Short mmCIF file of C-alpha atoms in Angstrom, two decimals:
data_model
loop_
_atom_site.label_atom_id
_atom_site.label_comp_id
_atom_site.label_asym_id
_atom_site.label_seq_id
_atom_site.Cartn_x
_atom_site.Cartn_y
_atom_site.Cartn_z
CA MET A 1 9.46 4.00 12.91
CA ILE A 2 8.09 0.06 12.66
CA ASP A 3 8.00 -1.40 16.12
CA ALA A 4 7.83 -4.81 15.62
CA ARG A 5 7.02 -5.01 19.30
CA ARG A 6 4.08 -3.93 18.64
CA PRO A 7 1.00 -6.26 16.84
CA LEU A 8 -0.46 -5.09 14.38
CA PRO A 9 -3.04 -2.69 14.82
CA MET A 10 -6.91 -2.63 13.08
CA LEU A 11 -7.74 1.11 10.90
CA THR A 12 -10.55 1.22 10.39
CA GLY A 13 -11.81 4.04 7.94
CA GLU A 14 -15.75 4.70 6.72
CA ARG A 15 -15.83 1.81 3.44
CA VAL A 16 -12.81 -0.01 4.73
CA ARG A 17 -10.87 -1.63 7.57
CA LEU A 18 -7.17 -2.76 7.27
CA ARG A 19 -6.35 -5.16 9.55
CA GLU A 20 -4.04 -8.85 9.89
CA TRP A 21 -4.26 -10.80 6.64
CA ARG A 22 -5.73 -14.19 7.27
CA GLU A 23 -6.02 -17.91 5.87
CA SER A 24 -9.12 -17.45 5.01
CA ASP A 25 -8.46 -14.20 2.89
CA ILE A 26 -6.41 -16.62 -0.16
CA ALA A 27 -9.09 -16.18 -2.59
CA ILE A 28 -8.66 -12.17 -3.35
CA VAL A 29 -4.70 -13.48 -3.69
CA GLN A 30 -5.51 -15.27 -5.95
CA GLU A 31 -8.06 -13.06 -8.06
CA ALA A 32 -5.13 -10.74 -7.63
CA ALA A 33 -3.12 -13.46 -9.33
CA SER A 34 -4.34 -13.59 -12.08
CA ASP A 35 -4.44 -9.81 -12.89
CA PRO A 36 -1.83 -8.77 -15.79
CA LEU A 37 -0.11 -5.88 -13.89
CA ILE A 38 -0.06 -6.52 -9.87
CA PRO A 39 2.55 -9.45 -10.25
CA LEU A 40 4.86 -7.31 -11.61
CA ILE A 41 4.52 -5.38 -9.41
CA THR A 42 4.55 -6.42 -5.91
CA THR A 43 4.74 -10.02 -4.49
CA VAL A 44 1.88 -11.81 -5.49
CA PRO A 45 2.46 -14.59 -7.37
CA ARG A 46 1.60 -15.14 -10.58
CA LEU A 47 -1.73 -17.10 -11.19
CA ALA A 48 -1.67 -18.49 -7.46
CA GLY A 49 -2.64 -21.68 -6.40
CA GLU A 50 -3.83 -21.79 -3.15
CA ALA A 51 -0.51 -22.45 -1.64
CA ALA A 52 1.55 -19.75 -2.76
CA ALA A 53 -1.57 -17.68 -1.87
CA ARG A 54 -0.94 -19.18 1.40
CA ALA A 55 2.58 -18.07 1.39
CA PHE A 56 1.90 -14.47 0.20
CA VAL A 57 -0.68 -14.12 3.13
CA ARG A 58 2.17 -15.89 5.75
CA ARG A 59 5.10 -13.54 4.42
CA GLN A 60 3.05 -10.53 5.29
CA HIS A 61 3.21 -11.32 8.64
CA ASP A 62 6.72 -11.38 8.18
CA ARG A 63 6.87 -7.85 7.88
CA LEU A 64 6.13 -6.67 10.69
CA ARG A 65 8.59 -9.68 12.61
CA SER A 66 11.46 -8.10 10.02
CA GLY A 67 10.78 -4.91 11.09
CA GLU A 68 10.34 -4.22 7.41
CA GLY A 69 6.47 -2.20 7.71
CA TYR A 70 3.19 -2.80 7.89
CA ALA A 71 1.35 -5.33 5.71
CA PHE A 72 -2.39 -4.55 6.02
CA ALA A 73 -5.75 -6.80 4.38
CA ILE A 74 -7.88 -4.23 3.27
CA ALA A 75 -11.54 -5.62 4.67
CA ASP A 76 -15.31 -4.62 3.56
CA HIS A 77 -17.24 -3.84 5.89
CA ASP A 78 -18.42 -7.54 5.78
CA ASP A 79 -14.80 -8.95 7.10
CA ARG A 80 -14.52 -9.18 2.75
CA ALA A 81 -10.74 -8.97 1.98
CA VAL A 82 -10.60 -6.94 -0.94
CA GLY A 83 -6.96 -5.86 -1.22
CA HIS A 84 -3.57 -5.03 0.50
CA ILE A 85 -2.45 -1.75 1.88
CA GLY A 86 1.39 -1.32 3.48
CA LEU A 87 3.56 1.24 4.72
CA PHE A 88 7.40 -0.29 4.25
CA ARG A 89 10.75 1.09 5.15
CA ALA A 90 12.06 3.39 2.55
CA GLY A 91 15.26 5.02 3.98
CA ASP A 92 15.41 7.72 7.44
CA ALA A 93 12.47 8.80 8.58
CA ARG A 94 10.69 7.83 4.89
CA ALA A 95 7.98 5.58 4.91
CA SER A 96 6.60 4.12 1.43
CA VAL A 97 3.54 2.97 0.78
CA GLY A 98 2.27 0.39 -1.92
CA TYR A 99 -1.58 -1.24 -2.57
CA TRP A 100 -3.39 -2.61 -4.66
CA ILE A 101 -7.61 -3.92 -5.16
CA GLY A 102 -8.52 -7.33 -6.60
CA PRO A 103 -9.71 -6.49 -9.73
CA SER A 104 -13.25 -7.37 -8.77
CA GLN A 105 -13.71 -5.23 -6.60
CA ARG A 106 -11.97 -1.36 -8.01
CA ARG A 107 -14.08 1.41 -8.54
CA LEU A 108 -16.13 0.71 -5.14
CA GLY A 109 -13.83 3.75 -2.42
CA TYR A 110 -12.19 0.82 -1.11
CA ALA A 111 -8.48 2.01 -2.03
CA GLY A 112 -9.23 5.74 -2.35
CA ASP A 113 -10.39 4.85 1.90
CA ALA A 114 -7.62 2.85 2.51
CA LEU A 115 -5.13 4.90 1.63
CA ALA A 116 -6.52 8.20 3.56
CA THR A 117 -6.80 5.83 6.87
CA LEU A 118 -3.19 4.46 6.63
CA THR A 119 -1.95 7.50 6.09
CA ARG A 120 -3.89 9.10 8.77
CA TRP A 121 -2.29 6.52 11.01
CA ALA A 122 0.96 6.82 9.20
CA VAL A 123 1.96 10.25 9.68
CA THR A 124 1.70 9.89 13.54
CA ARG A 125 4.55 7.46 13.56
CA GLU A 126 7.40 8.79 15.25
CA GLY A 127 10.53 9.01 13.12
CA ILE A 128 8.74 9.01 10.02
CA ASP A 129 8.89 12.75 8.03
CA ARG A 130 7.74 11.73 4.98
CA VAL A 131 5.40 9.19 3.43
CA GLU A 132 5.96 8.72 -0.33
CA LEU A 133 4.35 6.41 -2.98
CA TYR A 134 4.60 5.49 -7.04
CA VAL A 135 2.60 5.71 -8.87
CA GLU A 136 3.37 4.99 -13.50
CA PRO A 137 1.67 7.79 -15.17
CA GLY A 138 -0.65 5.62 -16.95
CA ASN A 139 -2.75 4.93 -13.82
CA GLU A 140 -4.50 7.54 -13.07
CA GLY A 141 -7.39 5.72 -10.94
CA SER A 142 -3.57 5.79 -8.81
CA TRP A 143 -2.67 8.83 -8.70
CA ARG A 144 -5.94 10.47 -8.00
CA VAL A 145 -6.54 8.31 -5.37
CA ALA A 146 -2.84 9.06 -4.43
CA GLU A 147 -3.82 13.13 -4.73
CA ARG A 148 -7.41 12.64 -2.79
CA ALA A 149 -5.55 11.24 -0.38
CA GLY A 150 -3.91 14.38 0.13
CA TYR A 151 -0.58 13.11 -1.50
CA GLU A 152 1.39 16.65 -3.66
CA ARG A 153 2.78 15.32 -7.30
CA GLU A 154 6.52 16.06 -6.58
CA GLY A 155 7.71 14.65 -10.49
CA LEU A 156 8.43 11.68 -12.46
CA LEU A 157 11.30 10.20 -12.20
CA ARG A 158 12.91 8.96 -15.74
CA ALA A 159 13.28 4.78 -16.14
CA TRP A 160 11.87 4.73 -11.99
CA LYS A 161 11.56 1.10 -12.36
CA ARG A 162 12.51 -2.43 -14.61
CA ILE A 163 8.21 -4.33 -14.74
CA ASP A 164 8.11 -6.83 -17.02
CA GLY A 165 11.71 -5.78 -18.57
CA ARG A 166 11.25 -2.80 -19.10
CA PRO A 167 12.27 1.06 -17.74
CA ARG A 168 9.14 2.26 -16.68
CA ASP A 169 8.76 6.11 -15.39
CA MET A 170 7.21 7.01 -11.81
CA TYR A 171 5.61 9.26 -10.62
CA ILE A 172 6.38 10.29 -7.25
CA TYR A 173 3.98 11.22 -4.55
CA ALA A 174 4.61 12.21 -0.73
CA ARG A 175 2.56 12.96 2.31
CA LEU A 176 4.51 14.87 5.12
CA THR A 177 4.25 14.10 8.45
CA GLU A 178 4.32 17.52 11.15
CA SER A 179 8.03 17.11 12.17
CA GLY A 180 8.53 16.71 7.86
CA ARG A 181 6.30 19.61 7.28
CA LEU A 182 8.62 22.32 10.80
CA SER A 183 12.10 20.62 9.04
CA SER A 184 11.29 21.82 5.35
CA GLY A 185 9.83 25.53 6.57
CA ARG A 186 6.22 24.09 4.89
CA VAL A 187 3.46 24.64 7.94
#
């Protein structure tokens, strides 16, 4: 599923390129660090200074080397990082997607194109039967992005995750790969 022997691919969508994180991308990490939610649900440090933002970028490179997953910077067509998306090991034949867009870059179509681009690639990866993502019910923008990318809402997971010390419900979305559809009888 995750091949640490190969370099991170560059994936191209209509509006974005998914590429390796670079030291020059720290501005978007610092912007994301000031968002009230991103640091609570990701590894972006709260109120990141330059050193903390650089450490975040280095951690993204380690995700592939460790076999944990693929971490991409979402870049616009000027190659400026606008967010993050990753595909991570979630269990036997399952992968999970997580993404965020910097506050100043939201509602410009980057999240939808990034998710669709990553998903097109993910569903071709050997050993993956399903790709999952989790979205808080109140985050309508994010669950609409998931639905436009072909993910189906499978249910509501009550008190699924603690965020800022409080239990939060999450919608679970999934997109089956060809092998997943065949094994589940959904063709």
